mmCIF file of C-alpha atoms and ligand atoms in Angstrom:
data_model
loop_
_atom_site.group_PDB
_atom_site.id
_atom_site.type_symbol
_atom_site.label_atom_id
_atom_site.label_comp_id
_atom_site.label_asym_id
_atom_site.label_seq_id
_atom_site.Cartn_x
_atom_site.Cartn_y
_atom_site.Cartn_z
ATOM 1 C CA MET A 1 90.396 105.089 121.154
ATOM 2 C CA PHE A 2 93.508 103.176 120.319
ATOM 3 C CA GLN A 3 95.723 102.333 123.152
ATOM 4 C CA THR A 4 99.224 101.743 121.796
ATOM 5 C CA SER A 5 99.446 98.263 124.114
ATOM 6 C CA ALA A 6 102.239 96.300 125.617
ATOM 7 C CA TYR A 7 103.301 94.491 123.286
ATOM 8 C CA THR A 8 104.777 91.245 124.898
ATOM 9 C CA GLY A 9 108.032 91.081 123.404
ATOM 10 C CA ASP A 10 106.957 87.006 121.695
ATOM 11 C CA ARG A 11 107.131 88.789 117.830
ATOM 12 C CA VAL A 12 104.514 84.815 117.245
ATOM 13 C CA LYS A 13 101.960 86.435 119.729
ATOM 14 C CA ASP A 14 102.554 90.543 119.316
ATOM 15 C CA TYR A 15 101.981 89.753 115.112
ATOM 16 C CA GLU A 16 98.809 87.338 116.477
ATOM 17 C CA PHE A 17 97.481 90.676 118.170
ATOM 18 C CA VAL A 18 97.990 92.421 115.691
ATOM 19 C CA THR A 19 96.404 91.028 113.486
ATOM 20 C CA LYS A 20 93.478 91.424 116.045
ATOM 21 C CA GLN A 21 93.901 94.898 116.436
ATOM 22 C CA LEU A 22 93.575 94.965 112.832
ATOM 23 C CA ASP A 23 90.070 93.194 112.891
ATOM 24 C CA ALA A 24 88.490 95.514 115.168
ATOM 25 C CA LEU A 25 90.398 98.324 113.355
ATOM 26 C CA VAL A 26 88.252 97.220 109.759
ATOM 27 C CA ALA A 27 85.762 95.281 111.089
ATOM 28 C CA ASP A 28 82.686 98.290 110.910
ATOM 29 C CA GLU A 29 84.693 100.346 108.457
ATOM 30 C CA LYS A 30 84.665 99.679 104.696
ATOM 31 C CA ASP A 31 85.922 102.895 103.084
ATOM 32 C CA MET A 32 89.215 101.384 101.335
ATOM 33 C CA ILE A 33 92.085 104.644 102.311
ATOM 34 C CA ALA A 34 90.656 104.748 105.607
ATOM 35 C CA ASN A 35 90.410 100.899 106.511
ATOM 36 C CA LEU A 36 94.444 101.199 104.113
ATOM 37 C CA ALA A 37 94.895 104.367 106.299
ATOM 38 C CA ASN A 38 94.927 102.360 108.877
ATOM 39 C CA ALA A 39 96.955 98.921 108.649
ATOM 40 C CA ALA A 40 99.619 101.565 108.065
ATOM 41 C CA ALA A 41 99.624 103.133 111.445
ATOM 42 C CA LEU A 42 98.595 100.223 112.569
ATOM 43 C CA LEU A 43 102.495 98.508 111.160
ATOM 44 C CA ASN A 44 104.691 101.229 111.678
ATOM 45 C CA GLN A 45 104.257 101.942 115.603
ATOM 46 C CA PHE A 46 104.156 97.699 116.163
ATOM 47 C CA LEU A 47 106.980 96.875 113.729
ATOM 48 C CA ASP A 48 110.616 98.025 115.004
ATOM 49 C CA HIS A 49 113.506 99.368 112.869
ATOM 50 C CA ILE A 50 111.030 99.947 109.611
ATOM 51 C CA ASN A 51 111.432 103.710 108.248
ATOM 52 C CA TRP A 52 108.395 103.526 105.301
ATOM 53 C CA VAL A 53 105.214 101.722 105.369
ATOM 54 C CA GLY A 54 102.289 101.640 103.469
ATOM 55 C CA PHE A 55 100.339 100.497 100.056
ATOM 56 C CA TYR A 56 100.285 101.470 96.419
ATOM 57 C CA LEU A 57 97.826 100.868 94.941
ATOM 58 C CA TRP A 58 96.284 99.109 91.234
ATOM 59 C CA LYS A 59 94.766 101.666 89.108
ATOM 60 C CA GLU A 60 94.373 101.734 85.347
ATOM 61 C CA ASP A 61 97.569 99.509 84.985
ATOM 62 C CA GLN A 62 100.194 100.365 86.957
ATOM 63 C CA LEU A 63 100.654 101.050 91.332
ATOM 64 C CA VAL A 64 99.424 104.842 92.609
ATOM 65 C CA LEU A 65 100.735 105.137 96.281
ATOM 66 C CA GLY A 66 98.374 105.229 98.804
ATOM 67 C CA PRO A 67 98.350 105.627 102.333
ATOM 68 C CA PHE A 68 101.567 105.516 103.952
ATOM 69 C CA GLN A 69 103.711 106.261 107.010
ATOM 70 C CA GLY A 70 106.701 107.585 106.305
ATOM 71 C CA LEU A 71 109.516 110.073 103.605
ATOM 72 C CA PRO A 72 106.954 111.260 100.258
ATOM 73 C CA ALA A 73 107.979 108.298 97.953
ATOM 74 C CA CYS A 74 107.654 107.379 94.221
ATOM 75 C CA ILE A 75 104.367 108.011 92.947
ATOM 76 C CA ARG A 76 103.784 104.845 89.819
ATOM 77 C CA ILE A 77 105.292 102.419 89.578
ATOM 78 C CA PRO A 78 105.207 100.432 86.744
ATOM 79 C CA TYR A 79 103.977 96.185 86.280
ATOM 80 C CA GLY A 80 106.677 94.906 86.476
ATOM 81 C CA LYS A 81 109.314 97.036 87.536
ATOM 82 C CA GLY A 82 110.672 97.733 91.553
ATOM 83 C CA VAL A 83 110.227 95.131 93.798
ATOM 84 C CA CYS A 84 106.689 96.271 94.173
ATOM 85 C CA GLY A 85 106.077 95.487 90.329
ATOM 86 C CA THR A 86 107.139 93.149 90.312
ATOM 87 C CA ALA A 87 105.302 90.950 93.419
ATOM 88 C CA ILE A 88 102.096 91.798 91.235
ATOM 89 C CA LYS A 89 104.190 90.368 87.437
ATOM 90 C CA GLU A 90 104.839 87.351 89.483
ATOM 91 C CA GLN A 91 101.820 87.691 92.130
ATOM 92 C CA LYS A 92 103.905 86.266 95.045
ATOM 93 C CA THR A 93 105.662 88.351 98.571
ATOM 94 C CA GLN A 94 108.977 89.792 97.386
ATOM 95 C CA LEU A 95 111.615 89.399 100.075
ATOM 96 C CA VAL A 96 114.388 91.144 99.500
ATOM 97 C CA PRO A 97 117.461 91.131 102.054
ATOM 98 C CA ASP A 98 119.624 93.273 100.269
ATOM 99 C CA VAL A 99 117.541 96.428 98.638
ATOM 100 C CA ASN A 100 120.871 97.126 96.098
ATOM 101 C CA LEU A 101 121.233 93.300 95.226
ATOM 102 C CA PHE A 102 117.476 93.765 93.514
ATOM 103 C CA PRO A 103 117.747 93.954 89.912
ATOM 104 C CA GLY A 104 115.920 97.495 89.097
ATOM 105 C CA HIS A 105 114.735 97.725 92.816
ATOM 106 C CA ILE A 106 113.090 101.907 92.908
ATOM 107 C CA ALA A 107 114.537 103.741 94.896
ATOM 108 C CA CYS A 108 112.663 105.747 96.927
ATOM 109 C CA ASP A 109 113.911 106.587 100.685
ATOM 110 C CA SER A 110 118.290 106.696 100.582
ATOM 111 C CA GLN A 111 117.480 105.252 103.716
ATOM 112 C CA SER A 112 116.437 101.921 102.894
ATOM 113 C CA GLN A 113 118.118 98.370 102.865
ATOM 114 C CA SER A 114 115.493 96.410 103.178
ATOM 115 C CA GLU A 115 112.288 96.064 101.734
ATOM 116 C CA ILE A 116 108.653 92.937 101.723
ATOM 117 C CA VAL A 117 106.406 93.339 99.997
ATOM 118 C CA ILE A 118 102.957 91.783 99.484
ATOM 119 C CA PRO A 119 100.770 91.570 96.697
ATOM 120 C CA LEU A 120 97.599 92.429 97.573
ATOM 121 C CA ILE A 121 94.841 90.105 94.897
ATOM 122 C CA ASP A 122 91.681 88.983 95.275
ATOM 123 C CA LYS A 123 91.239 85.789 92.742
ATOM 124 C CA ASP A 124 91.724 87.823 89.414
ATOM 125 C CA ARG A 125 91.807 91.036 90.846
ATOM 126 C CA ILE A 126 94.628 92.725 91.472
ATOM 127 C CA ILE A 127 94.038 95.683 94.406
ATOM 128 C CA GLY A 128 97.578 96.408 94.921
ATOM 129 C CA VAL A 129 100.633 95.768 97.122
ATOM 130 C CA LEU A 130 101.444 96.471 101.284
ATOM 131 C CA ASP A 131 105.537 97.078 100.681
ATOM 132 C CA ILE A 132 107.519 98.225 103.586
ATOM 133 C CA ASP A 133 111.217 99.286 103.765
ATOM 134 C CA SER A 134 113.834 98.859 106.878
ATOM 135 C CA PRO A 135 116.897 101.077 107.164
ATOM 136 C CA ILE A 136 118.476 97.162 108.115
ATOM 137 C CA LYS A 137 119.652 94.966 105.813
ATOM 138 C CA ASP A 138 118.094 91.456 106.422
ATOM 139 C CA ARG A 139 115.262 92.839 108.500
ATOM 140 C CA PHE A 140 112.353 90.901 107.656
ATOM 141 C CA ASP A 141 112.431 87.232 107.257
ATOM 142 C CA GLU A 142 110.143 83.382 106.360
ATOM 143 C CA THR A 143 108.083 84.976 110.269
ATOM 144 C CA ASP A 144 106.906 88.269 109.484
ATOM 145 C CA GLN A 145 106.144 87.235 105.586
ATOM 146 C CA TYR A 146 104.020 84.429 106.786
ATOM 147 C CA TYR A 147 101.946 86.967 109.077
ATOM 148 C CA LEU A 148 102.494 89.987 107.035
ATOM 149 C CA GLU A 149 100.000 87.408 104.707
ATOM 150 C CA LYS A 150 97.605 86.573 107.455
ATOM 151 C CA PHE A 151 97.489 90.788 107.668
ATOM 152 C CA ALA A 152 97.048 91.078 103.763
ATOM 153 C CA ASP A 153 94.039 88.978 104.046
ATOM 154 C CA VAL A 154 92.114 89.809 106.278
ATOM 155 C CA LEU A 155 92.903 93.009 105.298
ATOM 156 C CA LEU A 156 91.941 91.931 101.256
ATOM 157 C CA LYS A 157 88.632 90.139 103.133
ATOM 158 C CA ALA A 158 87.584 94.327 104.606
ATOM 159 C CA ILE A 159 88.689 95.335 101.067
ATOM 160 C CA LYS A 160 85.954 93.228 99.051
ATOM 161 C CA SER A 161 83.155 93.209 101.544
HETATM 162 N N1 LIG B 201 111.658 99.943 96.795
HETATM 163 C C1 LIG B 201 110.378 99.458 96.170
HETATM 164 C C2 LIG B 201 108.770 101.117 95.939
HETATM 165 C C3 LIG B 201 108.403 101.989 97.099
HETATM 166 S S1 LIG B 201 109.399 102.325 98.164
HETATM 167 O O1 LIG B 201 110.575 101.899 98.555
HETATM 168 C C4 LIG B 201 108.400 103.220 99.022
HETATM 169 C C5 LIG B 201 109.984 98.835 94.783
HETATM 170 O O2 LIG B 201 111.277 98.759 94.602
HETATM 171 O O3 LIG B 201 109.118 99.212 93.944
#
């Protein structure tokens, strides 16, 4: 059974710990949806000040809603559109301190004020994105980006094995 652990309050140590928790959760499971669902639940109980965390998966040249925690969200996002479609087009993380200033931002939850989107790409194969929204501006910084990219790497390894 998963135990909600006492994280220490030290952000770096806690990110390292939650990444190990993910590693343990996905170690013996090959089903992608199951692993993404647990990853979304794990991040939801770990990160503070967030209102949505989940995945969009690349299907037939667009992003389609996958496992998530939060309010019901937009189902399909075209290539290059919104923060998620931009992360796929540019193949790099989008760190958005204020979604109101991001041209073409797609508002699924009116609470969202800042956002981070990490593309999940295995060599040349697009898998999808990890998308996290916050109800406060400037919620995510380079430390979040660094560790969430590592978190995404652990997931990618599980997905492709
Ligand atoms: N804001 C995203 C859409 C997805 S929701 O945040 C869940 C975007 O602009 O791509």
